[in-house]
Amino acid sequence: MLATDGFSIRDSWFGTAGMANPTAIAAYDPRRSGFTGWGGGEVSLGGPCVATIGSGIGYFQPSRPIDRASIFVRVSTGGGQLRIAKASESFTIGTVGAEGFTRSEIVFTTKSADPIQYSYISGGYVSVAGTVAWDSALPGIEVANFSIYGTTSIVQGSTAKPASPLNALGSYQPHLTFVKLGTHDINTGVSLAVWEANIRAIVTKAKLTGSVVLIWPSIGGASGNYGTDAVRMMWRVRALQIALNSGAIFFDEEAMLGGRVGANASGALPDNVHAAEWAQLLEAVAHHRLVRW
């Protein structure tokens, strides 16, 4: 949809999204392959980093010819040397140092659609949090998905280390951020006060560099699953207050899909949590309108 508006969308990936191994990651995101022997590292943007101290090569296939790439890595005292390559060109990124999170900019001499390669050179573990790749001749926007399967605001609002999600968000410096958290917080017993504090922290950090859309998530099924209607109403009102206080846009996905009853009757949420394909398209259209607005 953004491409039809004339935007050049930059290719990106972040973390494992909660996938258990390289095979699952490739099934979730077919642009990534290889990474044999790589495992999950520290939780950052998009879930655990992909990390290795071995010889497997990872590949990321851009959708078009590119000559630029931003590589996001975790730096630590136990880090190592990472090689980034495309065709015959290669670069080395050192990840040894005081605990941190960095965005390394790579400039390729040749513009091509060859896959970006990631490989271990030496030292300790190399941990890659994500990549953004683009054509420098085309003005574009970065569309990055930092979601983690079954995540909560506690995970996304973590500041335990520089590479933890909330701190890493500050290093990434997004121009537009969508925040959609709440259902799994309720389901896992996170209190309203803790959730609110985390959401406020996330919105505040994202607002430093851009705009924020705060989404109240939809739900289906019987009342009581993932919070009663009364509980969810309290959280929804608090989300609206946060948006009004911070200058964020508030988007009520639950209302858009007809509430619990409407979403259940229409089949918008087949498993009562995750949207069906047609409902995802409806959400995308609404988000597109917000972006254009």
Coordinates of C-alpha atoms in Angstrom, one line a residue:
M1 CA 0.0 0.0 0.0
L2 CA 2.8 2.4 0.8
A3 CA 4.6 1.4 -2.4
T4 CA 1.5 2.5 -4.4
D5 CA 2.0 5.9 -2.7
G6 CA 5.4 6.2 -4.2
F7 CA 7.5 5.1 -1.2
S8 CA 10.5 2.8 -1.6
I9 CA 10.1 0.3 1.2
R10 CA 13.3 -0.8 2.8
D11 CA 13.9 -4.5 3.4
S12 CA 14.4 -5.4 7.1
W13 CA 14.4 -8.2 9.6
F14 CA 14.8 -8.1 13.4
G15 CA 15.4 -10.9 15.9
T16 CA 13.9 -14.4 15.8
A17 CA 10.3 -13.2 16.5
G18 CA 10.2 -16.1 19.0
M19 CA 10.9 -18.8 16.5
A20 CA 12.8 -21.7 18.0
N21 CA 15.5 -22.5 15.5
P22 CA 16.9 -21.5 12.0
T23 CA 14.4 -23.8 10.2
A24 CA 11.4 -22.1 12.0
I25 CA 12.9 -18.7 11.3
A26 CA 13.1 -19.5 7.6
A27 CA 9.5 -20.7 7.5
Y28 CA 8.4 -17.5 9.3
D29 CA 10.5 -15.2 7.1
P30 CA 11.6 -16.9 3.8
R31 CA 14.0 -14.1 3.0
R32 CA 16.3 -15.6 5.6
S33 CA 18.1 -18.9 5.1
G34 CA 21.1 -20.7 6.4
F35 CA 22.2 -19.7 9.9
T36 CA 22.9 -23.4 10.6
G37 CA 24.3 -23.7 14.1
W38 CA 23.1 -20.2 15.1
G39 CA 20.9 -19.9 18.1
G40 CA 19.0 -17.3 20.1
G41 CA 20.9 -14.6 21.9
E42 CA 20.0 -11.7 24.1
V43 CA 16.4 -10.5 23.8
S44 CA 16.4 -7.2 21.8
L45 CA 14.3 -5.7 19.0
G46 CA 12.2 -8.5 17.4
G47 CA 13.0 -11.0 20.1
P48 CA 16.3 -12.9 20.7
C49 CA 19.2 -11.9 18.5
V50 CA 20.6 -14.6 16.2
A51 CA 24.0 -15.5 17.7
T52 CA 26.8 -17.9 16.9
I53 CA 30.3 -18.9 17.8
G54 CA 30.4 -21.3 14.8
S55 CA 30.9 -21.5 11.1
G56 CA 27.4 -21.5 9.7
I57 CA 26.6 -18.7 7.2
G58 CA 23.3 -16.8 7.3
Y59 CA 21.6 -15.2 4.3
F60 CA 19.1 -12.4 3.9
Q61 CA 17.6 -11.9 0.4
P62 CA 16.6 -8.3 -0.4
S63 CA 13.6 -7.8 -2.6
R64 CA 15.5 -5.5 -5.0
P65 CA 19.1 -4.3 -5.8
I66 CA 20.6 -2.6 -2.8
D67 CA 23.9 -0.9 -2.0
R68 CA 23.3 0.1 1.7
A69 CA 22.7 -1.9 4.8
S70 CA 22.4 -1.1 8.5
I71 CA 23.5 -4.0 10.7
F72 CA 22.3 -3.9 14.3
V73 CA 24.5 -5.9 16.7
R74 CA 24.9 -6.4 20.4
V75 CA 28.4 -5.4 21.7
S76 CA 29.7 -7.3 24.8
T77 CA 32.9 -8.2 26.5
G78 CA 32.3 -11.8 25.2
G79 CA 31.7 -10.6 21.7
G80 CA 33.6 -11.6 18.5
Q81 CA 34.2 -10.6 14.9
L82 CA 31.3 -10.6 12.4
R83 CA 31.7 -10.7 8.6
I84 CA 29.1 -9.1 6.4
A85 CA 29.3 -9.8 2.7
K86 CA 27.4 -9.4 -0.6
A87 CA 28.8 -11.0 -3.7
S88 CA 32.6 -10.3 -3.7
E89 CA 32.5 -7.5 -1.1
S90 CA 32.9 -8.1 2.6
F91 CA 33.2 -6.0 5.8
T92 CA 34.1 -6.8 9.4
I93 CA 32.2 -5.6 12.4
G94 CA 33.7 -6.0 15.8
T95 CA 31.3 -6.7 18.6
V96 CA 33.9 -6.8 21.5
G97 CA 33.6 -4.0 24.0
A98 CA 31.5 -2.6 26.9
E99 CA 27.9 -3.8 26.8
G100 CA 26.1 -1.9 24.1
F101 CA 23.9 -1.9 21.0
T102 CA 25.1 -0.4 17.7
R103 CA 23.9 0.3 14.2
S104 CA 26.8 -0.3 11.8
E105 CA 26.4 1.3 8.3
I106 CA 27.6 -0.7 5.3
V107 CA 28.2 0.8 1.9
F108 CA 28.5 -1.7 -1.0
T109 CA 30.3 -0.5 -4.1
T110 CA 28.1 -2.7 -6.4
K111 CA 24.3 -2.3 -6.3
S112 CA 22.8 -5.8 -6.7
A113 CA 20.1 -8.1 -5.3
D114 CA 22.7 -10.6 -4.1
P115 CA 21.9 -11.9 -0.6
I116 CA 23.6 -10.3 2.4
Q117 CA 25.7 -12.9 4.2
Y118 CA 26.5 -13.1 7.9
S119 CA 29.4 -15.2 9.2
Y120 CA 31.5 -15.6 12.3
I121 CA 35.2 -14.8 12.1
S122 CA 36.8 -15.1 15.5
G123 CA 36.5 -14.4 19.2
G124 CA 33.4 -14.9 21.3
Y125 CA 29.8 -14.9 20.2
V126 CA 28.5 -12.6 17.5
S127 CA 24.9 -11.5 18.1
V128 CA 22.9 -9.8 15.3
A129 CA 19.7 -8.1 16.2
G130 CA 18.6 -7.1 12.7
T131 CA 19.3 -5.5 9.4
V132 CA 17.8 -2.8 7.1
A133 CA 18.8 -2.8 3.5
W134 CA 18.0 -0.3 0.7
D135 CA 18.9 1.4 -2.5
S136 CA 20.7 4.7 -1.8
A137 CA 19.3 6.3 -4.9
L138 CA 15.7 6.0 -3.8
P139 CA 14.3 7.9 -0.9
G140 CA 12.4 5.4 1.3
I141 CA 11.0 4.5 4.6
E142 CA 12.0 1.7 7.0
V143 CA 9.2 -0.6 8.0
A144 CA 10.5 -2.8 10.8
N145 CA 8.6 -5.4 12.7
F146 CA 9.8 -5.7 16.3
S147 CA 7.1 -8.2 17.4
I148 CA 7.8 -11.2 19.4
Y149 CA 5.4 -14.2 19.6
G150 CA 3.3 -14.0 22.8
T151 CA 5.2 -10.9 24.0
T152 CA 4.2 -8.6 26.9
S153 CA 5.0 -5.0 27.8
I154 CA 7.4 -6.3 30.4
V155 CA 9.6 -7.8 27.6
Q156 CA 9.2 -4.8 25.3
G157 CA 9.7 -2.3 28.0
S158 CA 12.9 -3.9 29.3
T159 CA 16.0 -1.7 30.0
A160 CA 18.1 -4.4 31.7
K161 CA 20.9 -3.9 29.2
P162 CA 21.8 -1.6 26.3
A163 CA 20.5 -4.1 23.8
S164 CA 17.2 -4.7 25.7
P165 CA 14.1 -3.7 23.6
L166 CA 13.4 -0.3 25.1
N167 CA 17.0 0.9 25.1
A168 CA 17.5 -0.6 21.6
L169 CA 14.5 1.3 20.4
G170 CA 16.2 4.5 21.4
S171 CA 19.2 3.5 19.3
Y172 CA 17.1 2.6 16.3
Q173 CA 15.3 6.0 16.4
P174 CA 12.1 5.1 14.4
H175 CA 10.1 7.8 12.6
L176 CA 6.9 5.9 13.2
T177 CA 6.0 3.4 15.8
F178 CA 2.9 1.2 16.3
V179 CA 2.5 -0.1 19.8
K180 CA 0.0 -3.0 20.3
L181 CA 0.3 -4.6 23.7
G182 CA -2.2 -5.6 26.4
T183 CA -3.9 -8.9 25.7
H184 CA -1.0 -11.1 26.7
D185 CA -0.3 -8.8 29.7
I186 CA -3.8 -9.4 31.0
N187 CA -3.5 -13.2 30.2
T188 CA -0.2 -13.6 32.1
G189 CA -1.2 -11.6 35.2
V190 CA 0.7 -8.3 34.6
S191 CA -1.0 -5.6 36.6
L192 CA -2.7 -2.6 35.0
A193 CA -0.2 -0.3 36.8
V194 CA 2.9 -2.2 35.5
W195 CA 1.5 -2.3 32.0
E196 CA 0.7 1.4 32.0
A197 CA 4.2 2.3 33.2
N198 CA 5.7 0.1 30.5
I199 CA 3.5 1.5 27.7
R200 CA 4.2 5.1 28.8
A201 CA 8.0 4.4 28.7
I202 CA 7.7 2.8 25.2
V203 CA 5.6 5.7 23.8
T204 CA 7.9 8.3 25.4
K205 CA 11.0 6.8 23.9
A206 CA 9.5 6.4 20.5
K207 CA 8.1 9.9 20.5
L208 CA 11.6 11.3 20.8
T209 CA 12.3 10.6 17.2
G210 CA 8.9 10.3 15.5
S211 CA 5.1 9.6 15.7
V212 CA 3.4 6.9 17.7
V213 CA 0.2 5.0 17.1
L214 CA -1.1 3.3 20.2
I215 CA -3.3 0.4 19.4
W216 CA -5.8 -1.3 21.7
P217 CA -5.9 -4.9 20.5
S218 CA -9.0 -6.9 19.6
I219 CA -10.1 -10.1 21.1
G220 CA -12.8 -12.8 20.5
G221 CA -14.2 -15.8 22.2
A222 CA -16.1 -16.2 25.5
S223 CA -16.0 -13.4 28.1
G224 CA -13.2 -14.1 30.5
N225 CA -10.6 -15.4 28.0
Y226 CA -7.8 -12.9 27.9
G227 CA -9.7 -10.7 30.4
T228 CA -13.4 -10.0 31.0
D229 CA -15.1 -7.2 29.1
A230 CA -15.0 -5.1 32.3
V231 CA -11.3 -5.6 32.8
R232 CA -10.5 -4.9 29.2
M233 CA -12.6 -1.7 29.2
M234 CA -10.4 -0.4 32.1
W235 CA -7.3 -1.1 30.2
R236 CA -8.7 0.4 27.0
V237 CA -9.6 3.6 28.8
R238 CA -6.1 3.8 30.3
A239 CA -4.6 3.3 26.8
L240 CA -6.7 6.2 25.5
Q241 CA -5.5 8.4 28.4
I242 CA -1.9 7.5 27.6
A243 CA -2.4 8.5 24.0
L244 CA -4.1 11.8 24.9
N245 CA -1.4 12.6 27.4
S246 CA 1.5 11.9 25.1
G247 CA 0.2 13.2 21.8
A248 CA 0.0 9.7 20.3
I249 CA -2.7 8.5 17.9
F250 CA -5.1 6.1 19.5
F251 CA -6.4 3.3 17.3
D252 CA -9.2 1.0 18.7
E253 CA -8.8 -2.3 16.9
E254 CA -11.3 -4.0 19.1
A255 CA -14.0 -1.5 18.1
M256 CA -13.0 -1.8 14.5
L257 CA -13.6 -5.5 14.5
G258 CA -17.0 -5.3 16.3
G259 CA -15.9 -6.0 19.8
R260 CA -15.6 -9.5 21.3
V261 CA -19.0 -10.5 20.1
G262 CA -18.6 -9.1 16.6
A263 CA -15.1 -10.4 16.1
N264 CA -16.2 -13.9 17.2
A265 CA -19.3 -13.9 15.0
S266 CA -17.4 -12.7 11.9
G267 CA -14.5 -15.1 12.3
A268 CA -12.1 -12.1 12.4
L269 CA -10.1 -13.9 15.1
P270 CA -10.1 -17.7 14.4
D271 CA -8.2 -18.5 17.6
N272 CA -9.7 -15.6 19.5
V273 CA -6.3 -13.7 19.4
H274 CA -4.7 -13.6 16.0
A275 CA -6.5 -12.0 13.0
A276 CA -7.7 -13.9 9.9
E277 CA -6.2 -12.8 6.6
W278 CA -9.1 -10.6 5.7
A279 CA -9.1 -9.0 9.1
Q280 CA -5.3 -8.3 8.7
L281 CA -6.1 -6.6 5.4
L282 CA -8.7 -4.5 7.2
E283 CA -6.2 -3.5 9.8
A284 CA -3.6 -2.7 7.1
V285 CA -6.0 -0.4 5.3
A286 CA -6.7 1.4 8.6
H287 CA -3.0 1.8 9.4
H288 CA -2.3 3.0 5.9
R289 CA -4.9 5.7 6.3
L290 CA -3.2 6.8 9.6
V291 CA 0.2 6.9 8.0
R292 CA -1.0 9.0 5.1
W293 CA -2.9 11.3 7.4

